[in-house]
mmCIF file of C-alpha atoms in Angstrom:
data_model
loop_
_atom_site.group_PDB
_atom_site.id
_atom_site.type_symbol
_atom_site.label_atom_id
_atom_site.label_comp_id
_atom_site.label_asym_id
_atom_site.label_seq_id
_atom_site.Cartn_x
_atom_site.Cartn_y
_atom_site.Cartn_z
ATOM 1 C CA UNK A 1 43.957 36.640 -17.999
ATOM 2 C CA UNK A 2 41.507 38.719 -17.895
ATOM 3 C CA UNK A 3 39.171 36.462 -19.399
ATOM 4 C CA UNK A 4 39.728 33.622 -16.472
ATOM 5 C CA UNK A 5 39.211 36.765 -14.084
ATOM 6 C CA UNK A 6 35.687 37.740 -15.620
ATOM 7 C CA UNK A 7 34.756 34.100 -15.526
ATOM 8 C CA UNK A 8 35.496 33.724 -11.530
ATOM 9 C CA UNK A 9 33.959 36.719 -11.067
ATOM 10 C CA UNK A 10 30.753 35.840 -12.780
ATOM 11 C CA UNK A 11 30.784 32.180 -10.929
ATOM 12 C CA UNK A 12 31.139 34.469 -7.632
ATOM 13 C CA UNK A 13 27.913 36.466 -8.520
ATOM 14 C CA UNK A 14 26.094 33.471 -9.527
ATOM 15 C CA UNK A 15 27.157 31.991 -6.452
ATOM 16 C CA UNK A 16 25.918 35.249 -4.513
ATOM 17 C CA UNK A 17 22.525 35.072 -6.251
ATOM 18 C CA UNK A 18 21.760 31.565 -5.461
ATOM 19 C CA UNK A 19 22.587 31.362 -1.884
ATOM 20 C CA UNK A 20 22.375 35.186 -1.203
ATOM 21 C CA UNK A 21 23.235 35.777 2.573
ATOM 22 C CA UNK A 22 19.504 36.522 3.124
ATOM 23 C CA UNK A 23 18.299 33.021 2.291
ATOM 24 C CA UNK A 24 21.098 31.083 3.031
ATOM 25 C CA UNK A 25 20.188 29.728 6.363
ATOM 26 C CA UNK A 26 16.856 29.048 5.508
ATOM 27 C CA UNK A 27 17.199 27.330 2.241
ATOM 28 C CA UNK A 28 19.539 25.053 4.051
ATOM 29 C CA UNK A 29 16.846 24.393 7.085
ATOM 30 C CA UNK A 30 14.413 23.869 4.386
ATOM 31 C CA UNK A 31 16.589 21.078 2.484
ATOM 32 C CA UNK A 32 16.633 19.461 5.645
ATOM 33 C CA UNK A 33 13.059 19.736 6.134
ATOM 34 C CA UNK A 34 12.402 18.679 2.203
ATOM 35 C CA UNK A 35 14.848 15.339 2.568
ATOM 36 C CA UNK A 36 13.872 14.396 6.003
ATOM 37 C CA UNK A 37 11.446 11.111 5.979
ATOM 38 C CA UNK A 38 9.611 11.969 9.079
ATOM 39 C CA UNK A 39 8.796 15.699 7.457
ATOM 40 C CA UNK A 40 8.612 16.907 3.942
ATOM 41 C CA UNK A 41 9.779 13.787 2.740
ATOM 42 C CA UNK A 42 9.375 15.280 -0.699
ATOM 43 C CA UNK A 43 12.214 13.012 -2.500
ATOM 44 C CA UNK A 44 9.664 10.216 -1.858
ATOM 45 C CA UNK A 45 7.910 11.718 -5.198
ATOM 46 C CA UNK A 46 10.168 14.153 -6.311
ATOM 47 C CA UNK A 47 13.441 14.330 -8.031
ATOM 48 C CA UNK A 48 15.279 17.561 -6.454
ATOM 49 C CA UNK A 49 18.594 18.621 -5.781
ATOM 50 C CA UNK A 50 21.010 16.313 -5.098
ATOM 51 C CA UNK A 51 18.774 13.852 -2.986
ATOM 52 C CA UNK A 52 19.718 10.514 -3.316
ATOM 53 C CA UNK A 53 17.188 7.618 -4.435
ATOM 54 C CA UNK A 54 13.893 10.204 -5.379
ATOM 55 C CA UNK A 55 10.642 8.777 -6.486
ATOM 56 C CA UNK A 56 9.254 9.486 -10.015
ATOM 57 C CA UNK A 57 5.812 10.068 -8.899
ATOM 58 C CA UNK A 58 5.684 14.000 -9.166
ATOM 59 C CA UNK A 59 7.123 16.294 -11.516
ATOM 60 C CA UNK A 60 11.175 17.048 -11.067
ATOM 61 C CA UNK A 61 11.612 20.172 -9.123
ATOM 62 C CA UNK A 62 13.967 22.043 -11.593
ATOM 63 C CA UNK A 63 14.426 25.889 -12.725
ATOM 64 C CA UNK A 64 11.656 26.632 -9.828
ATOM 65 C CA UNK A 65 12.190 30.532 -9.992
ATOM 66 C CA UNK A 66 11.776 30.522 -13.401
ATOM 67 C CA UNK A 67 8.637 28.137 -13.371
ATOM 68 C CA UNK A 68 7.065 29.626 -10.367
ATOM 69 C CA UNK A 69 7.737 33.439 -10.439
ATOM 70 C CA UNK A 70 4.845 33.663 -8.000
ATOM 71 C CA UNK A 71 5.871 32.962 -4.571
ATOM 72 C CA UNK A 72 2.509 32.683 -2.897
ATOM 73 C CA UNK A 73 1.403 30.247 -5.839
ATOM 74 C CA UNK A 74 4.604 27.990 -5.083
ATOM 75 C CA UNK A 75 3.725 28.060 -1.234
ATOM 76 C CA UNK A 76 0.026 27.295 -2.164
ATOM 77 C CA UNK A 77 0.938 24.013 -4.039
ATOM 78 C CA UNK A 78 2.810 22.808 -0.608
ATOM 79 C CA UNK A 79 0.298 24.130 1.549
ATOM 80 C CA UNK A 80 -2.308 22.029 -0.184
ATOM 81 C CA UNK A 81 -2.028 20.680 -3.177
ATOM 82 C CA UNK A 82 -5.699 19.275 -3.707
ATOM 83 C CA UNK A 83 -7.097 22.875 -3.926
ATOM 84 C CA UNK A 84 -5.011 23.013 -7.708
ATOM 85 C CA UNK A 85 -5.829 19.309 -8.253
ATOM 86 C CA UNK A 86 -8.484 17.626 -5.879
ATOM 87 C CA UNK A 87 -7.500 14.170 -6.953
ATOM 88 C CA UNK A 88 -3.637 15.137 -6.083
ATOM 89 C CA UNK A 89 -1.620 12.541 -4.214
ATOM 90 C CA UNK A 90 0.371 15.027 -2.931
ATOM 91 C CA UNK A 91 0.200 15.562 0.712
ATOM 92 C CA UNK A 92 -1.437 18.723 2.127
ATOM 93 C CA UNK A 93 1.422 19.659 4.284
ATOM 94 C CA UNK A 94 0.160 22.905 5.691
ATOM 95 C CA UNK A 95 -3.514 22.047 5.998
ATOM 96 C CA UNK A 96 -2.584 18.659 7.604
ATOM 97 C CA UNK A 97 -0.160 20.489 9.904
ATOM 98 C CA UNK A 98 2.448 17.878 8.499
ATOM 99 C CA UNK A 99 4.862 20.897 8.505
ATOM 100 C CA UNK A 100 4.429 24.187 10.442
ATOM 101 C CA UNK A 101 4.008 27.375 8.590
ATOM 102 C CA UNK A 102 7.920 28.351 9.111
ATOM 103 C CA UNK A 103 8.846 24.970 7.821
ATOM 104 C CA UNK A 104 7.124 25.767 4.626
ATOM 105 C CA UNK A 105 8.776 28.986 4.119
ATOM 106 C CA UNK A 106 11.936 27.296 4.415
ATOM 107 C CA UNK A 107 11.378 24.827 2.211
ATOM 108 C CA UNK A 108 9.912 27.467 -0.613
ATOM 109 C CA UNK A 109 13.240 29.335 0.042
ATOM 110 C CA UNK A 110 14.912 26.008 -0.463
ATOM 111 C CA UNK A 111 13.221 25.385 -3.477
ATOM 112 C CA UNK A 112 14.302 28.583 -5.082
ATOM 113 C CA UNK A 113 17.603 27.630 -5.332
ATOM 114 C CA UNK A 114 16.746 24.458 -7.341
ATOM 115 C CA UNK B 1 -6.484 20.265 17.827
ATOM 116 C CA UNK B 2 -9.975 18.871 18.166
ATOM 117 C CA UNK B 3 -10.431 20.006 14.519
ATOM 118 C CA UNK B 4 -7.408 18.012 13.529
ATOM 119 C CA UNK B 5 -8.085 14.996 14.938
ATOM 120 C CA UNK B 6 -11.876 15.069 14.076
ATOM 121 C CA UNK B 7 -10.410 15.418 10.335
ATOM 122 C CA UNK B 8 -7.985 12.773 10.579
ATOM 123 C CA UNK B 9 -10.328 10.417 12.106
ATOM 124 C CA UNK B 10 -12.880 10.678 9.163
ATOM 125 C CA UNK B 11 -11.580 9.206 5.927
ATOM 126 C CA UNK B 12 -12.875 11.822 2.931
ATOM 127 C CA UNK B 13 -13.891 10.149 -0.173
ATOM 128 C CA UNK B 14 -11.864 10.303 -3.305
ATOM 129 C CA UNK B 15 -13.850 10.705 -6.540
ATOM 130 C CA UNK B 16 -14.171 7.115 -7.505
ATOM 131 C CA UNK B 17 -13.297 6.251 -11.031
ATOM 132 C CA UNK B 18 -16.314 4.122 -11.103
ATOM 133 C CA UNK B 19 -19.891 4.922 -10.986
ATOM 134 C CA UNK B 20 -21.472 4.718 -7.438
ATOM 135 C CA UNK B 21 -24.237 2.373 -8.911
ATOM 136 C CA UNK B 22 -21.876 0.201 -10.928
ATOM 137 C CA UNK B 23 -22.419 -3.531 -10.480
ATOM 138 C CA UNK B 24 -19.652 -5.091 -8.683
ATOM 139 C CA UNK B 25 -19.234 -7.086 -12.343
ATOM 140 C CA UNK B 26 -18.692 -3.997 -14.139
ATOM 141 C CA UNK B 27 -16.380 -2.444 -11.298
ATOM 142 C CA UNK B 28 -14.420 -5.565 -12.105
ATOM 143 C CA UNK B 29 -13.977 -5.344 -15.699
ATOM 144 C CA UNK B 30 -12.895 -1.617 -15.201
ATOM 145 C CA UNK B 31 -10.538 -2.362 -12.705
ATOM 146 C CA UNK B 32 -8.950 -5.142 -14.662
ATOM 147 C CA UNK B 33 -9.229 -3.026 -18.037
ATOM 148 C CA UNK B 34 -7.241 -0.158 -16.262
ATOM 149 C CA UNK B 35 -4.630 -2.341 -15.444
ATOM 150 C CA UNK B 36 -4.405 -4.462 -18.589
ATOM 151 C CA UNK B 37 -3.741 -1.110 -20.332
ATOM 152 C CA UNK B 38 -1.273 0.205 -18.046
ATOM 153 C CA UNK B 39 1.059 -2.963 -18.220
ATOM 154 C CA UNK B 40 -0.001 -4.418 -21.411
ATOM 155 C CA UNK B 41 2.650 -7.157 -21.250
ATOM 156 C CA UNK B 42 1.937 -8.281 -17.846
ATOM 157 C CA UNK B 43 -0.444 -11.746 -17.839
ATOM 158 C CA UNK B 44 -2.995 -12.404 -15.369
ATOM 159 C CA UNK B 45 -0.892 -15.189 -13.656
ATOM 160 C CA UNK B 46 2.141 -12.568 -13.254
ATOM 161 C CA UNK B 47 -0.210 -10.277 -11.688
ATOM 162 C CA UNK B 48 0.158 -12.466 -8.444
ATOM 163 C CA UNK B 49 3.814 -11.416 -8.245
ATOM 164 C CA UNK B 50 3.061 -7.984 -7.200
ATOM 165 C CA UNK B 51 6.105 -5.395 -7.913
ATOM 166 C CA UNK B 52 8.146 -8.064 -9.252
ATOM 167 C CA UNK B 53 5.799 -8.869 -12.135
ATOM 168 C CA UNK B 54 6.191 -5.474 -13.285
ATOM 169 C CA UNK B 55 10.142 -4.332 -12.174
ATOM 170 C CA UNK B 56 12.879 -5.949 -13.791
ATOM 171 C CA UNK B 57 15.594 -4.498 -11.903
ATOM 172 C CA UNK B 58 14.210 -6.668 -8.372
ATOM 173 C CA UNK B 59 13.056 -9.301 -10.233
ATOM 174 C CA UNK B 60 15.967 -11.441 -10.390
ATOM 175 C CA UNK B 61 17.045 -11.558 -7.044
ATOM 176 C CA UNK B 62 13.317 -12.125 -6.050
ATOM 177 C CA UNK B 63 13.660 -15.482 -8.418
ATOM 178 C CA UNK B 64 16.755 -16.330 -6.553
ATOM 179 C CA UNK B 65 14.934 -16.020 -3.152
ATOM 180 C CA UNK B 66 12.372 -18.061 -4.359
ATOM 181 C CA UNK B 67 14.777 -20.923 -5.442
ATOM 182 C CA UNK B 68 15.149 -21.836 -1.427
ATOM 183 C CA UNK B 69 11.937 -19.836 -0.104
ATOM 184 C CA UNK B 70 12.422 -18.782 3.193
ATOM 185 C CA UNK B 71 8.679 -19.399 4.124
ATOM 186 C CA UNK B 72 9.759 -23.303 3.737
ATOM 187 C CA UNK B 73 9.887 -24.155 7.320
ATOM 188 C CA UNK B 74 6.729 -22.436 8.251
ATOM 189 C CA UNK B 75 4.979 -24.719 5.601
ATOM 190 C CA UNK B 76 6.267 -27.426 7.561
ATOM 191 C CA UNK B 77 5.203 -25.974 11.014
ATOM 192 C CA UNK B 78 1.786 -25.580 9.335
ATOM 193 C CA UNK B 79 1.569 -28.952 8.057
ATOM 194 C CA UNK B 80 2.334 -30.319 11.525
ATOM 195 C CA UNK B 81 -0.039 -28.240 12.929
ATOM 196 C CA UNK B 82 -3.079 -29.263 10.781
ATOM 197 C CA UNK B 83 -2.547 -32.978 11.445
ATOM 198 C CA UNK B 84 -1.866 -32.243 15.187
ATOM 199 C CA UNK B 85 -5.176 -33.053 16.931
ATOM 200 C CA UNK B 86 -7.030 -30.800 19.444
ATOM 201 C CA UNK B 87 -7.558 -31.708 23.251
ATOM 202 C CA UNK B 88 -10.971 -33.036 21.889
ATOM 203 C CA UNK B 89 -9.337 -35.510 19.608
ATOM 204 C CA UNK B 90 -10.520 -33.802 16.528
ATOM 205 C CA UNK B 91 -8.436 -31.998 13.866
ATOM 206 C CA UNK B 92 -8.718 -29.254 11.110
ATOM 207 C CA UNK B 93 -9.482 -31.837 8.823
ATOM 208 C CA UNK B 94 -13.369 -31.872 10.774
ATOM 209 C CA UNK B 95 -13.854 -28.337 9.936
ATOM 210 C CA UNK B 96 -12.524 -28.393 6.364
ATOM 211 C CA UNK B 97 -13.779 -31.931 5.156
ATOM 212 C CA UNK B 98 -12.213 -31.398 1.716
ATOM 213 C CA UNK B 99 -8.949 -31.043 3.116
ATOM 214 C CA UNK B 100 -6.277 -28.200 3.509
ATOM 215 C CA UNK B 101 -6.642 -26.874 -0.088
ATOM 216 C CA UNK B 102 -9.275 -24.205 0.964
ATOM 217 C CA UNK B 103 -7.722 -21.053 -0.362
ATOM 218 C CA UNK B 104 -10.308 -20.643 -3.162
ATOM 219 C CA UNK B 105 -13.292 -20.898 -0.611
ATOM 220 C CA UNK B 106 -12.313 -17.556 1.018
ATOM 221 C CA UNK B 107 -13.088 -15.003 1.469
ATOM 222 C CA UNK B 108 -16.867 -15.815 1.553
ATOM 223 C CA UNK B 109 -19.845 -14.159 2.183
ATOM 224 C CA UNK B 110 -21.809 -15.683 4.904
ATOM 225 C CA UNK B 111 -25.456 -15.088 4.225
ATOM 226 C CA UNK B 112 -26.939 -16.535 7.337
ATOM 227 C CA UNK B 113 -24.026 -14.291 9.522
ATOM 228 C CA UNK B 114 -24.210 -11.523 7.344
ATOM 229 C CA UNK B 115 -20.394 -11.390 6.885
ATOM 230 C CA UNK B 116 -17.335 -11.851 5.456
ATOM 231 C CA UNK B 117 -15.621 -15.214 6.444
ATOM 232 C CA UNK B 118 -11.855 -15.253 5.513
ATOM 233 C CA UNK B 119 -9.925 -18.477 5.674
ATOM 234 C CA UNK B 120 -7.888 -16.961 9.239
ATOM 235 C CA UNK B 121 -11.075 -16.336 10.951
ATOM 236 C CA UNK B 122 -12.468 -19.664 9.427
ATOM 237 C CA UNK B 123 -9.061 -21.672 11.104
ATOM 238 C CA UNK B 124 -9.850 -19.582 14.274
ATOM 239 C CA UNK B 125 -13.471 -20.465 14.665
ATOM 240 C CA UNK B 126 -12.594 -24.139 13.992
ATOM 241 C CA UNK B 127 -10.421 -23.852 17.139
ATOM 242 C CA UNK B 128 -12.884 -22.407 19.275
ATOM 243 C CA UNK B 129 -15.413 -24.792 17.962
ATOM 244 C CA UNK B 130 -13.500 -27.562 19.352
ATOM 245 C CA UNK B 131 -12.369 -25.803 22.640
ATOM 246 C CA UNK B 132 -9.177 -24.446 21.747
ATOM 247 C CA UNK B 133 -8.066 -20.678 22.138
ATOM 248 C CA UNK B 134 -7.928 -18.646 18.949
ATOM 249 C CA UNK B 135 -4.180 -17.763 17.564
ATOM 250 C CA UNK B 136 -3.066 -14.452 16.659
ATOM 251 C CA UNK B 137 -4.039 -12.906 13.298
ATOM 252 C CA UNK B 138 -1.116 -11.362 11.880
ATOM 253 C CA UNK B 139 1.884 -13.776 12.275
ATOM 254 C CA UNK B 140 3.109 -17.156 14.080
ATOM 255 C CA UNK B 141 1.216 -20.255 13.806
ATOM 256 C CA UNK B 142 -2.218 -19.187 12.116
ATOM 257 C CA UNK B 143 0.340 -17.618 9.356
ATOM 258 C CA UNK B 144 2.015 -21.090 9.161
ATOM 259 C CA UNK B 145 -1.393 -22.496 9.110
ATOM 260 C CA UNK B 146 -2.473 -20.577 6.397
ATOM 261 C CA UNK B 147 0.778 -20.715 4.530
ATOM 262 C CA UNK B 148 0.639 -24.978 4.443
ATOM 263 C CA UNK B 149 -3.242 -24.401 3.039
ATOM 264 C CA UNK B 150 -2.222 -21.942 0.554
ATOM 265 C CA UNK B 151 0.753 -24.031 -0.481
ATOM 266 C CA UNK B 152 -1.386 -27.121 -1.038
ATOM 267 C CA UNK B 153 -4.095 -24.473 -2.871
ATOM 268 C CA UNK B 154 -1.478 -23.148 -5.173
ATOM 269 C CA UNK B 155 -2.832 -23.181 -8.753
ATOM 270 C CA UNK B 156 -6.432 -22.511 -7.694
ATOM 271 C CA UNK B 157 -7.984 -19.384 -9.165
ATOM 272 C CA UNK B 158 -9.680 -16.579 -7.513
ATOM 273 C CA UNK B 159 -13.130 -16.198 -7.693
ATOM 274 C CA UNK B 160 -15.053 -14.446 -5.567
ATOM 275 C CA UNK B 161 -18.878 -14.316 -5.433
ATOM 276 C CA UNK B 162 -21.068 -11.221 -4.500
ATOM 277 C CA UNK B 163 -24.308 -12.875 -4.543
ATOM 278 C CA UNK B 164 -26.801 -11.169 -6.587
ATOM 279 C CA UNK B 165 -29.674 -9.762 -5.057
ATOM 280 C CA UNK B 166 -28.016 -9.873 -1.211
ATOM 281 C CA UNK B 167 -28.352 -6.304 -0.323
ATOM 282 C CA UNK B 168 -26.008 -7.357 2.715
ATOM 283 C CA UNK B 169 -23.464 -8.490 0.825
ATOM 284 C CA UNK B 170 -23.620 -5.708 -1.589
ATOM 285 C CA UNK B 171 -23.061 -3.543 1.260
ATOM 286 C CA UNK B 172 -20.146 -5.335 2.494
ATOM 287 C CA UNK B 173 -18.700 -5.103 -0.748
ATOM 288 C CA UNK B 174 -19.327 -1.263 -1.092
ATOM 289 C CA UNK B 175 -17.875 -0.870 2.480
ATOM 290 C CA UNK B 176 -14.756 -2.366 1.038
ATOM 291 C CA UNK B 177 -14.757 -0.327 -2.084
ATOM 292 C CA UNK B 178 -15.273 2.931 -0.141
ATOM 293 C CA UNK B 179 -12.269 1.865 2.119
ATOM 294 C CA UNK B 180 -10.211 1.551 -0.743
ATOM 295 C CA UNK B 181 -10.842 4.416 -2.545
ATOM 296 C CA UNK B 182 -10.921 6.949 0.834
ATOM 297 C CA UNK B 183 -8.402 9.336 1.524
ATOM 298 C CA UNK B 184 -7.276 8.584 5.204
ATOM 299 C CA UNK B 185 -4.679 9.538 7.933
ATOM 300 C CA UNK B 186 -2.642 12.810 8.167
ATOM 301 C CA UNK B 187 -0.918 11.863 4.939
ATOM 302 C CA UNK B 188 -4.240 11.993 3.231
ATOM 303 C CA UNK B 189 -3.803 9.097 1.118
ATOM 304 C CA UNK B 190 -5.973 6.414 -0.396
ATOM 305 C CA UNK B 191 -5.063 2.663 -1.253
ATOM 306 C CA UNK B 192 -6.102 3.561 -4.664
ATOM 307 C CA UNK B 193 -3.359 6.350 -4.843
ATOM 308 C CA UNK B 194 -0.592 4.285 -4.253
ATOM 309 C CA UNK B 195 -1.817 0.677 -6.045
ATOM 310 C CA UNK B 196 -3.953 2.292 -8.548
ATOM 311 C CA UNK B 197 -3.335 5.640 -10.121
ATOM 312 C CA UNK B 198 0.751 5.461 -9.308
ATOM 313 C CA UNK B 199 1.450 1.806 -9.588
ATOM 314 C CA UNK B 200 4.243 1.487 -11.248
ATOM 315 C CA UNK B 201 5.998 4.783 -10.056
ATOM 316 C CA UNK B 202 8.437 4.833 -7.749
ATOM 317 C CA UNK B 203 8.230 6.107 -4.135
ATOM 318 C CA UNK B 204 11.544 6.977 -3.225
ATOM 319 C CA UNK B 205 13.455 3.711 -4.417
ATOM 320 C CA UNK B 206 10.537 1.337 -4.061
ATOM 321 C CA UNK B 207 8.012 0.321 -7.012
ATOM 322 C CA UNK B 208 4.430 0.765 -6.160
ATOM 323 C CA UNK B 209 2.963 -2.943 -6.883
ATOM 324 C CA UNK B 210 -0.624 -2.713 -8.980
ATOM 325 C CA UNK B 211 -3.796 -3.843 -6.792
ATOM 326 C CA UNK B 212 -4.463 -6.281 -9.316
ATOM 327 C CA UNK B 213 -3.590 -9.686 -7.706
ATOM 328 C CA UNK B 214 -2.577 -8.310 -4.468
ATOM 329 C CA UNK B 215 -4.730 -10.807 -2.096
ATOM 330 C CA UNK B 216 -3.111 -13.878 -4.215
ATOM 331 C CA UNK B 217 -0.051 -14.478 -2.619
ATOM 332 C CA UNK B 218 -0.254 -14.248 1.216
ATOM 333 C CA UNK B 219 0.809 -15.097 3.869
ATOM 334 C CA UNK B 220 3.973 -13.450 2.902
ATOM 335 C CA UNK B 221 7.630 -14.184 4.000
ATOM 336 C CA UNK B 222 8.838 -10.485 4.106
ATOM 337 C CA UNK B 223 12.790 -9.604 4.720
ATOM 338 C CA UNK B 224 11.428 -6.446 6.336
ATOM 339 C CA UNK B 225 9.473 -8.632 9.104
ATOM 340 C CA UNK B 226 12.030 -11.294 9.040
ATOM 341 C CA UNK B 227 9.053 -13.630 9.549
ATOM 342 C CA UNK B 228 5.567 -14.756 7.730
ATOM 343 C CA UNK B 229 2.828 -12.228 8.158
ATOM 344 C CA UNK B 230 -0.741 -12.122 6.760
ATOM 345 C CA UNK B 231 -2.665 -9.860 4.586
ATOM 346 C CA UNK B 232 -4.351 -7.914 7.323
ATOM 347 C CA UNK B 233 -1.034 -7.250 8.841
ATOM 348 C CA UNK B 234 0.077 -5.742 5.664
ATOM 349 C CA UNK B 235 -3.344 -3.714 5.503
ATOM 350 C CA UNK B 236 -2.292 -2.447 8.896
ATOM 351 C CA UNK B 237 1.262 -1.728 7.804
ATOM 352 C CA UNK B 238 -0.192 0.633 4.878
ATOM 353 C CA UNK B 239 -2.634 2.630 7.045
ATOM 354 C CA UNK B 240 0.120 3.355 9.362
ATOM 355 C CA UNK B 241 2.324 4.538 6.722
ATOM 356 C CA UNK B 242 -0.186 6.629 5.921
ATOM 357 C CA UNK B 243 -0.245 7.741 9.694
ATOM 358 C CA UNK B 244 -3.659 6.746 10.156
ATOM 359 C CA UNK B 245 -4.495 4.023 12.927
ATOM 360 C CA UNK B 246 -4.679 0.640 11.595
ATOM 361 C CA UNK B 247 -7.716 -1.268 12.324
ATOM 362 C CA UNK B 248 -7.576 -4.840 13.983
ATOM 363 C CA UNK B 249 -6.719 -7.764 11.540
ATOM 364 C CA UNK B 250 -9.963 -9.607 10.991
ATOM 365 C CA UNK B 251 -12.107 -6.634 12.043
ATOM 366 C CA UNK B 252 -15.243 -5.987 9.743
ATOM 367 C CA UNK B 253 -13.280 -3.407 8.035
ATOM 368 C CA UNK B 254 -10.646 -5.263 6.871
ATOM 369 C CA UNK B 255 -12.346 -8.347 5.861
ATOM 370 C CA UNK B 256 -14.454 -6.164 3.646
ATOM 371 C CA UNK B 257 -11.583 -4.350 2.296
ATOM 372 C CA UNK B 258 -10.485 -8.197 1.565
ATOM 373 C CA UNK B 259 -13.553 -9.199 -0.021
ATOM 374 C CA UNK B 260 -13.630 -6.254 -2.516
ATOM 375 C CA UNK B 261 -9.872 -6.456 -3.113
ATOM 376 C CA UNK B 262 -10.217 -10.198 -3.645
ATOM 377 C CA UNK B 263 -13.050 -9.710 -5.913
ATOM 378 C CA UNK B 264 -11.081 -7.530 -8.139
ATOM 379 C CA UNK B 265 -8.701 -10.009 -8.522
ATOM 380 C CA UNK B 266 -11.063 -12.736 -10.034
ATOM 381 C CA UNK B 267 -9.036 -14.944 -12.250
ATOM 382 C CA UNK B 268 -5.449 -14.136 -10.937
ATOM 383 C CA UNK B 269 -3.969 -17.616 -9.507
ATOM 384 C CA UNK B 270 -3.289 -18.300 -5.950
ATOM 385 C CA UNK B 271 0.237 -18.831 -5.495
ATOM 386 C CA UNK B 272 1.032 -18.478 -1.644
ATOM 387 C CA UNK B 273 3.273 -18.421 0.179
ATOM 388 C CA UNK B 274 5.523 -15.914 -1.386
ATOM 389 C CA UNK B 275 8.581 -13.957 -0.470
ATOM 390 C CA UNK B 276 8.630 -10.178 -0.233
ATOM 391 C CA UNK B 277 11.259 -7.157 0.382
#
């Protein structure tokens, strides 16, 4: 009984951490931006979340918080991937105004839920 | 905004994996070696089948479509057009004395005119020389004529020449090559990103076809178009997909691009017309 209760509590806590009230809205918006073919269209190249028929040009976007503890670095990859890799095929979403600064922040919030 | 426009208008050169001073022949060897290494089981003839050469999951339904090809009526239409005399009584055969199996002769370098002549351009120049109006370049009657001519030419092998010592021919070739490796559009992508570096990978659910053999199967009946289209129509589509402005079909830019891309495919068999998704 106690065991089941603590498991529930744990699930609740993890849930709270993953979609904390601070980020929930922004991360939801970010997911929409990331999946939308006319906006981020990240699924064209990346497996991410529950997105359908993802491409496999870029690496799967998983465990983002563990792999990118530095938010600025993650944001910079999206703003202009050619800084880190001049040959990158990944679109320079910020530099070429494909996404707005706010949309990029939302996408980063979403990535941190993955 | 002005700055953005200027940025989008200019194509930024990607570092070309070939030396700038390389000869067309050494470019070709490096290019083909790259694809043979990447797809070691794919034969030269198979490279003419685009994505179906490398994607078993779409191959089967494509083979089924090719059993009863949707472009067959257009080949017939093209044959009728070929045989229908112009108002002055002459026919296409007067411009192409060797008959309709002309595919292997194009694109070719026209030394006197200092330009690349494609088969589509030659068809329209034949019409104009005989007092007929030129046809539209992306689809319709011209595509049907090209389909008939391509069909009659099946089995010929791509054998493009960049005449040695002709500086203008070399410049046209270099222009096409630069186009192929230049980033363009708001999405900042070059042809080579999708069809060289990441050929064989999936863009969403779609597998990117290898550039080797890209000019062999035209014109193409595309399910998405619901009709035949020419190679330059596809060039335009691929430009627009990266949010770049397309050039006109048969513009010098696209003719030079076709020249370069065809040369890279030397040795692949012509197998047009063909069907695509």
